[in-house]
Short mmCIF file of C-alpha atoms (C1' of nucleotides) in Angstrom, two decimals:
data_model
loop_
_atom_site.label_atom_id
_atom_site.label_comp_id
_atom_site.label_asym_id
_atom_site.label_seq_id
_atom_site.Cartn_x
_atom_site.Cartn_y
_atom_site.Cartn_z
CA MET R 1 115.18 103.92 91.99
CA GLU R 2 112.94 100.92 91.54
CA LEU R 3 113.75 98.96 88.47
CA LEU R 4 111.15 97.93 85.97
CA GLN R 5 110.83 94.21 86.19
CA GLY R 6 112.89 92.42 83.62
CA THR R 7 115.62 94.98 83.14
CA LEU R 8 117.92 93.78 85.90
CA ASP R 9 119.03 90.63 84.10
CA MET R 10 119.84 92.62 81.00
CA LEU R 11 121.82 95.21 82.93
CA VAL R 12 123.81 92.51 84.68
CA LEU R 13 124.66 90.74 81.43
CA ARG R 14 125.64 94.05 79.86
CA THR R 15 127.89 94.89 82.79
CA LEU R 16 129.66 91.55 82.57
CA ARG R 17 130.42 92.13 78.90
CA ALA R 18 133.40 94.18 80.05
CA GLY R 19 134.84 91.22 81.95
CA PRO R 20 134.32 89.05 85.05
CA LEU R 21 133.13 90.80 88.17
CA HIS R 22 131.72 89.87 91.58
CA GLY R 23 128.19 90.75 92.70
CA TYR R 24 129.15 93.72 94.79
CA GLY R 25 131.20 95.13 91.92
CA ILE R 26 128.35 94.65 89.47
CA ALA R 27 126.03 96.68 91.67
CA LYS R 28 128.54 99.48 92.12
CA ASN R 29 129.31 99.50 88.42
CA ILE R 30 125.66 99.82 87.39
CA ARG R 31 125.13 102.51 89.95
CA SER R 32 128.02 104.67 88.89
CA ALA R 33 127.57 104.01 85.16
CA SER R 34 124.01 105.31 85.47
CA ASN R 35 125.07 108.41 87.36
CA GLU R 36 123.53 107.07 90.57
CA ALA R 37 120.12 106.80 88.87
CA LEU R 38 119.97 103.01 89.13
CA ASP R 39 120.48 101.60 92.59
CA ILE R 40 120.62 97.82 92.57
CA GLU R 41 119.45 96.18 95.80
CA PHE R 42 121.47 93.16 96.84
CA GLY R 43 118.26 91.36 97.64
CA SER R 44 117.42 91.69 93.95
CA LEU R 45 120.89 91.19 92.55
CA TYR R 46 121.88 87.90 94.14
CA PRO R 47 118.68 86.09 93.19
CA ALA R 48 119.19 87.47 89.69
CA LEU R 49 122.73 86.12 89.56
CA LYS R 50 121.49 82.71 90.66
CA ARG R 51 118.80 82.84 88.00
CA LEU R 52 121.26 83.78 85.28
CA GLU R 53 123.68 81.06 86.29
CA MET R 54 120.95 78.42 86.34
CA LYS R 55 120.02 79.43 82.82
CA GLY R 56 123.62 79.07 81.72
CA TRP R 57 124.13 82.70 80.80
CA ILE R 58 126.83 83.36 83.36
CA ALA R 59 129.33 81.16 85.20
CA SER R 60 130.91 81.73 88.58
CA ALA R 61 134.14 80.99 90.41
CA TRP R 62 135.39 81.93 93.88
CA GLU R 63 138.42 84.13 93.80
CA THR R 64 140.12 86.85 95.81
CA SER R 65 138.90 90.36 95.21
CA GLU R 66 141.02 93.44 94.65
CA HIS R 67 140.47 94.19 98.35
CA ASN R 68 141.78 90.80 99.39
CA ARG R 69 138.40 89.35 100.25
CA ARG R 70 136.84 86.16 98.98
CA ALA R 71 134.31 86.93 96.27
CA LYS R 72 132.41 85.02 93.65
CA TYR R 73 133.34 86.22 90.20
CA TYR R 74 130.79 85.94 87.43
CA LYS R 75 131.52 85.92 83.73
CA LEU R 76 129.41 85.89 80.60
CA THR R 77 129.10 82.57 78.77
CA ALA R 78 128.67 82.31 75.01
CA ALA R 79 124.98 81.67 75.54
CA GLY R 80 124.85 84.72 77.79
CA ARG R 81 126.30 86.85 75.06
CA LYS R 82 123.55 85.76 72.68
CA GLN R 83 120.93 86.29 75.34
CA LEU R 84 122.22 89.81 75.89
CA LEU R 85 121.74 90.59 72.21
CA ARG R 86 118.21 89.23 72.30
CA GLU R 87 117.30 91.17 75.40
CA HIS R 88 118.85 94.37 74.21
CA SER R 89 117.02 94.17 70.94
CA LYS R 90 113.75 93.37 72.66
CA TRP R 91 114.24 96.23 75.08
CA ALA R 92 114.86 98.65 72.22
CA ASP R 93 111.68 97.48 70.48
CA PHE R 94 109.70 97.85 73.66
CA VAL R 95 110.97 101.34 74.41
CA SER R 96 110.24 102.35 70.86
CA ALA R 97 106.67 101.04 71.05
CA VAL R 98 105.97 102.69 74.38
CA SER R 99 107.48 105.96 73.21
CA ARG R 100 105.25 105.93 70.15
CA ILE R 101 102.29 105.93 72.49
CA MET R 102 103.61 108.23 75.20
CA GLY R 103 105.02 110.92 72.99
CA PRO R 104 107.67 113.40 74.17
CA ALA R 105 108.49 113.47 77.88
CA PRO R 106 106.82 116.21 79.93
CA GLU R 107 108.72 119.33 80.91
CA VAL R 108 110.63 119.04 84.14
CA LYS R 109 108.82 120.86 86.89
CA GLY R 110 110.79 123.37 88.95
CA MET F 1 104.36 90.94 74.02
CA GLU F 2 104.98 90.86 77.74
CA LEU F 3 104.95 94.26 79.28
CA LEU F 4 107.57 95.41 81.70
CA GLN F 5 105.95 95.69 85.06
CA GLY F 6 104.82 99.18 85.79
CA THR F 7 104.26 100.40 82.27
CA LEU F 8 100.66 99.25 81.91
CA ASP F 9 99.19 101.83 84.27
CA MET F 10 101.03 104.60 82.48
CA LEU F 11 99.87 103.42 79.07
CA VAL F 12 96.27 103.26 80.24
CA LEU F 13 96.38 106.75 81.71
CA ARG F 14 97.98 108.07 78.54
CA THR F 15 95.32 106.43 76.40
CA LEU F 16 92.54 107.97 78.45
CA ARG F 17 94.01 111.42 77.98
CA ALA F 18 92.24 111.50 74.62
CA GLY F 19 88.86 110.97 76.26
CA PRO F 20 86.71 108.35 78.06
CA LEU F 21 86.93 104.80 76.80
CA HIS F 22 85.90 101.32 77.92
CA GLY F 23 88.38 98.56 78.76
CA TYR F 24 88.07 96.75 75.49
CA GLY F 25 88.62 99.98 73.59
CA ILE F 26 91.68 100.87 75.65
CA ALA F 27 93.29 97.54 74.80
CA LYS F 28 92.54 97.91 71.09
CA ASN F 29 93.76 101.47 71.10
CA ILE F 30 97.09 100.62 72.71
CA ARG F 31 97.53 97.74 70.36
CA SER F 32 96.94 99.69 67.19
CA ALA F 33 98.75 102.82 68.39
CA SER F 34 101.84 100.69 68.98
CA ASN F 35 101.63 99.07 65.55
CA GLU F 36 100.60 95.76 67.12
CA ALA F 37 103.78 95.71 69.22
CA LEU F 38 101.97 95.98 72.55
CA ASP F 39 99.27 93.42 73.14
CA ILE F 40 97.38 94.07 76.35
CA GLU F 41 95.93 90.97 77.99
CA PHE F 42 92.51 91.47 79.50
CA GLY F 43 93.62 89.54 82.53
CA SER F 44 96.16 92.31 83.08
CA LEU F 45 94.03 95.22 81.98
CA TYR F 46 90.96 94.78 84.16
CA PRO F 47 92.90 94.42 87.40
CA ALA F 48 94.86 97.49 86.33
CA LEU F 49 91.68 99.49 85.77
CA LYS F 50 90.44 98.48 89.19
CA ARG F 51 93.75 99.52 90.71
CA LEU F 52 93.70 102.89 88.98
CA GLU F 53 90.14 103.58 90.02
CA MET F 54 90.87 102.66 93.63
CA LYS F 55 93.72 105.14 93.60
CA GLY F 56 91.44 107.84 92.28
CA TRP F 57 93.23 108.32 89.00
CA ILE F 58 90.34 107.26 86.83
CA ALA F 59 86.56 107.15 87.32
CA SER F 60 84.06 104.85 85.66
CA ALA F 61 80.44 104.87 84.52
CA TRP F 62 78.32 102.28 82.75
CA GLU F 63 77.15 103.39 79.35
CA THR F 64 76.21 101.99 75.98
CA SER F 65 79.09 101.42 73.62
CA GLU F 66 79.22 102.37 69.96
CA HIS F 67 78.23 98.77 69.21
CA ASN F 68 75.17 98.99 71.36
CA ARG F 69 76.56 96.92 74.20
CA ARG F 70 76.83 97.83 77.84
CA ALA F 71 80.35 98.90 78.68
CA LYS F 72 82.10 100.60 81.54
CA TYR F 73 83.64 103.85 80.41
CA TYR F 74 86.70 105.14 82.21
CA LYS F 75 87.94 108.71 82.27
CA LEU F 76 90.98 110.46 83.67
CA THR F 77 90.51 112.43 86.87
CA ALA F 78 92.48 115.55 87.71
CA ALA F 79 94.66 113.46 90.03
CA GLY F 80 95.12 110.96 87.21
CA ARG F 81 96.39 113.69 84.95
CA LYS F 82 99.04 114.64 87.50
CA GLN F 83 99.93 111.02 88.02
CA LEU F 84 100.39 110.60 84.30
CA LEU F 85 102.89 113.45 84.24
CA ARG F 86 104.81 111.92 87.13
CA GLU F 87 104.92 108.49 85.58
CA HIS F 88 105.87 109.76 82.17
CA SER F 89 108.71 111.80 83.59
CA LYS F 90 109.92 108.88 85.69
CA TRP F 91 109.74 106.57 82.69
CA ALA F 92 111.81 108.97 80.61
CA ASP F 93 114.44 109.16 83.35
CA PHE F 94 114.54 105.41 83.65
CA VAL F 95 114.90 104.81 79.93
CA SER F 96 117.62 107.41 79.80
CA ALA F 97 119.55 105.75 82.63
CA VAL F 98 119.24 102.28 81.17
CA SER F 99 120.22 103.51 77.73
CA ARG F 100 123.34 105.10 79.15
CA ILE F 101 124.40 101.67 80.31
CA MET F 102 123.18 99.59 77.39
CA GLY F 103 124.48 101.77 74.60
CA PRO F 104 123.11 101.60 71.05
CA ALA F 105 120.74 98.77 70.20
CA PRO F 106 122.24 95.76 68.41
CA GLU F 107 121.82 95.35 64.67
CA VAL F 108 118.72 93.46 63.68
CA LYS F 109 119.58 89.94 62.68
CA GLY F 110 118.23 88.69 59.36
"C1'" DT M 1 70.45 79.03 65.12
"C1'" DT M 2 75.15 79.21 64.83
"C1'" DC M 3 79.30 81.91 64.54
"C1'" DT M 4 82.03 86.06 65.23
"C1'" DT M 5 82.88 90.18 67.58
"C1'" DT M 6 82.28 92.94 71.34
"C1'" DA M 7 82.62 93.37 76.41
"C1'" DT M 8 83.56 92.38 81.47
"C1'" DA M 9 85.23 89.70 85.32
"C1'" DT M 10 87.82 86.52 88.38
"C1'" DA M 11 90.84 82.86 90.20
"C1'" DG M 12 95.32 81.14 90.40
"C1'" DA M 13 99.97 80.74 88.90
"C1'" DA M 14 104.31 82.69 87.77
"C1'" DT M 15 107.80 85.97 88.17
"C1'" DC M 16 110.48 89.50 89.79
"C1'" DT M 17 111.91 93.01 93.04
"C1'" DC M 18 112.25 94.81 97.67
"C1'" DT M 19 112.78 94.79 102.75
"C1'" DT M 20 115.14 93.01 106.32
"C1'" DA M 21 118.44 90.65 108.58
"C1'" DA M 22 122.31 87.60 109.43
"C1'" DT M 23 127.12 86.50 108.66
"C1'" DA M 24 131.98 87.47 107.82
"C1'" DT M 25 136.60 89.68 106.93
"C1'" DG M 26 140.26 93.27 105.89
"C1'" DG M 27 142.10 97.59 106.98
"C1'" DA M 28 142.19 101.94 109.23
"C1'" DA M 29 141.70 104.69 113.31
"C1'" DC M 30 142.10 105.19 118.22
"C1'" DG A 1 143.49 95.31 120.87
"C1'" DT A 2 139.21 96.90 119.76
"C1'" DT A 3 136.01 99.60 117.40
"C1'" DC A 4 134.35 101.11 113.08
"C1'" DC A 5 133.75 101.22 108.06
"C1'" DA A 6 133.76 99.25 103.58
"C1'" DT A 7 133.64 95.06 101.32
"C1'" DA A 8 131.10 90.79 100.24
"C1'" DT A 9 127.45 87.01 100.22
"C1'" DT A 10 123.13 84.82 101.40
"C1'" DA A 11 118.30 83.81 102.60
"C1'" DA A 12 113.45 84.43 104.09
"C1'" DG A 13 109.25 86.65 103.36
"C1'" DA A 14 106.42 90.21 101.62
"C1'" DG A 15 104.53 92.93 97.88
"C1'" DA A 16 103.23 93.96 93.34
"C1'" DT A 17 102.19 93.13 88.71
"C1'" DT A 18 101.34 90.38 84.72
"C1'" DC A 19 99.75 86.19 82.46
"C1'" DT A 20 96.92 81.97 81.62
"C1'" DA A 21 92.69 80.21 81.61
"C1'" DT A 22 88.00 80.33 82.15
"C1'" DA A 23 83.12 81.94 82.55
"C1'" DT A 24 79.56 84.91 81.24
"C1'" DA A 25 76.75 87.60 78.01
"C1'" DA A 26 74.65 90.01 74.13
"C1'" DA A 27 74.49 92.18 69.22
"C1'" DG A 28 74.64 91.28 64.53
"C1'" DA A 29 75.66 88.61 60.54
"C1'" DA A 30 75.25 84.35 57.92
#
DNA sequence: TTCTTTATATAGAATCTCTTAATATGGAAC
DNA sequence: GTTCCATATTAAGAGATTCTATATAAAGAA
């Protein structure tokens, strides 16, 4: 599923709240946590991780993965934690505003 | 407020469901219907209207507005109505998937 | 005649996501 | 040993949408 622009960063930060994880793991985590509804493309994810690190919201370190491969582990910084709160709150406001206009979702068609 | 990419078209279609309206009116309508939360920029709206018309989801005609000015009135086509259903349903699915991951919105800070 | 509101349009920048492809290694299967 | 699959990262380029800024124009009020 294509993501709406702007949600990826938030989803990544939220996923890292549970602890450090490498890129591949983040993507798998989001995918399974959403019941396969959200499929993160690596071509979107890695630029996003770079972005988030440049902004100081996550920090990275090379380590060995649980499958004995080298992998870059990312973890939330204190600033990232605050950013996550801001983004979550903003997202909730946005969804609420859009829902006010859209009304109840249409019936699922056979 | 910045819109998430992809929601503008849906909001426009939804607004036109109530009847034909010109661009300026659509923007004002969305703004007030969202309690001033969603502020549509004209630089986003007019390209969107062009896009929607090219796709056959809306049709336009020049008329005289309620303030006696020339204005281009847009109305939903049958295809636009179907498209609106699709987009609304997809939006609901997306919000549901993201919410599953994000959990409850954070408390509002003073 | 000046200001505010109504009304449309376009160019260009900024941003994000997606497609595609390249690279590399560990472990299992054969 | 070598082939295949899952794991893991990276980068280039395209595509799409939104935003900033600007130009134009006319009705009506002051």
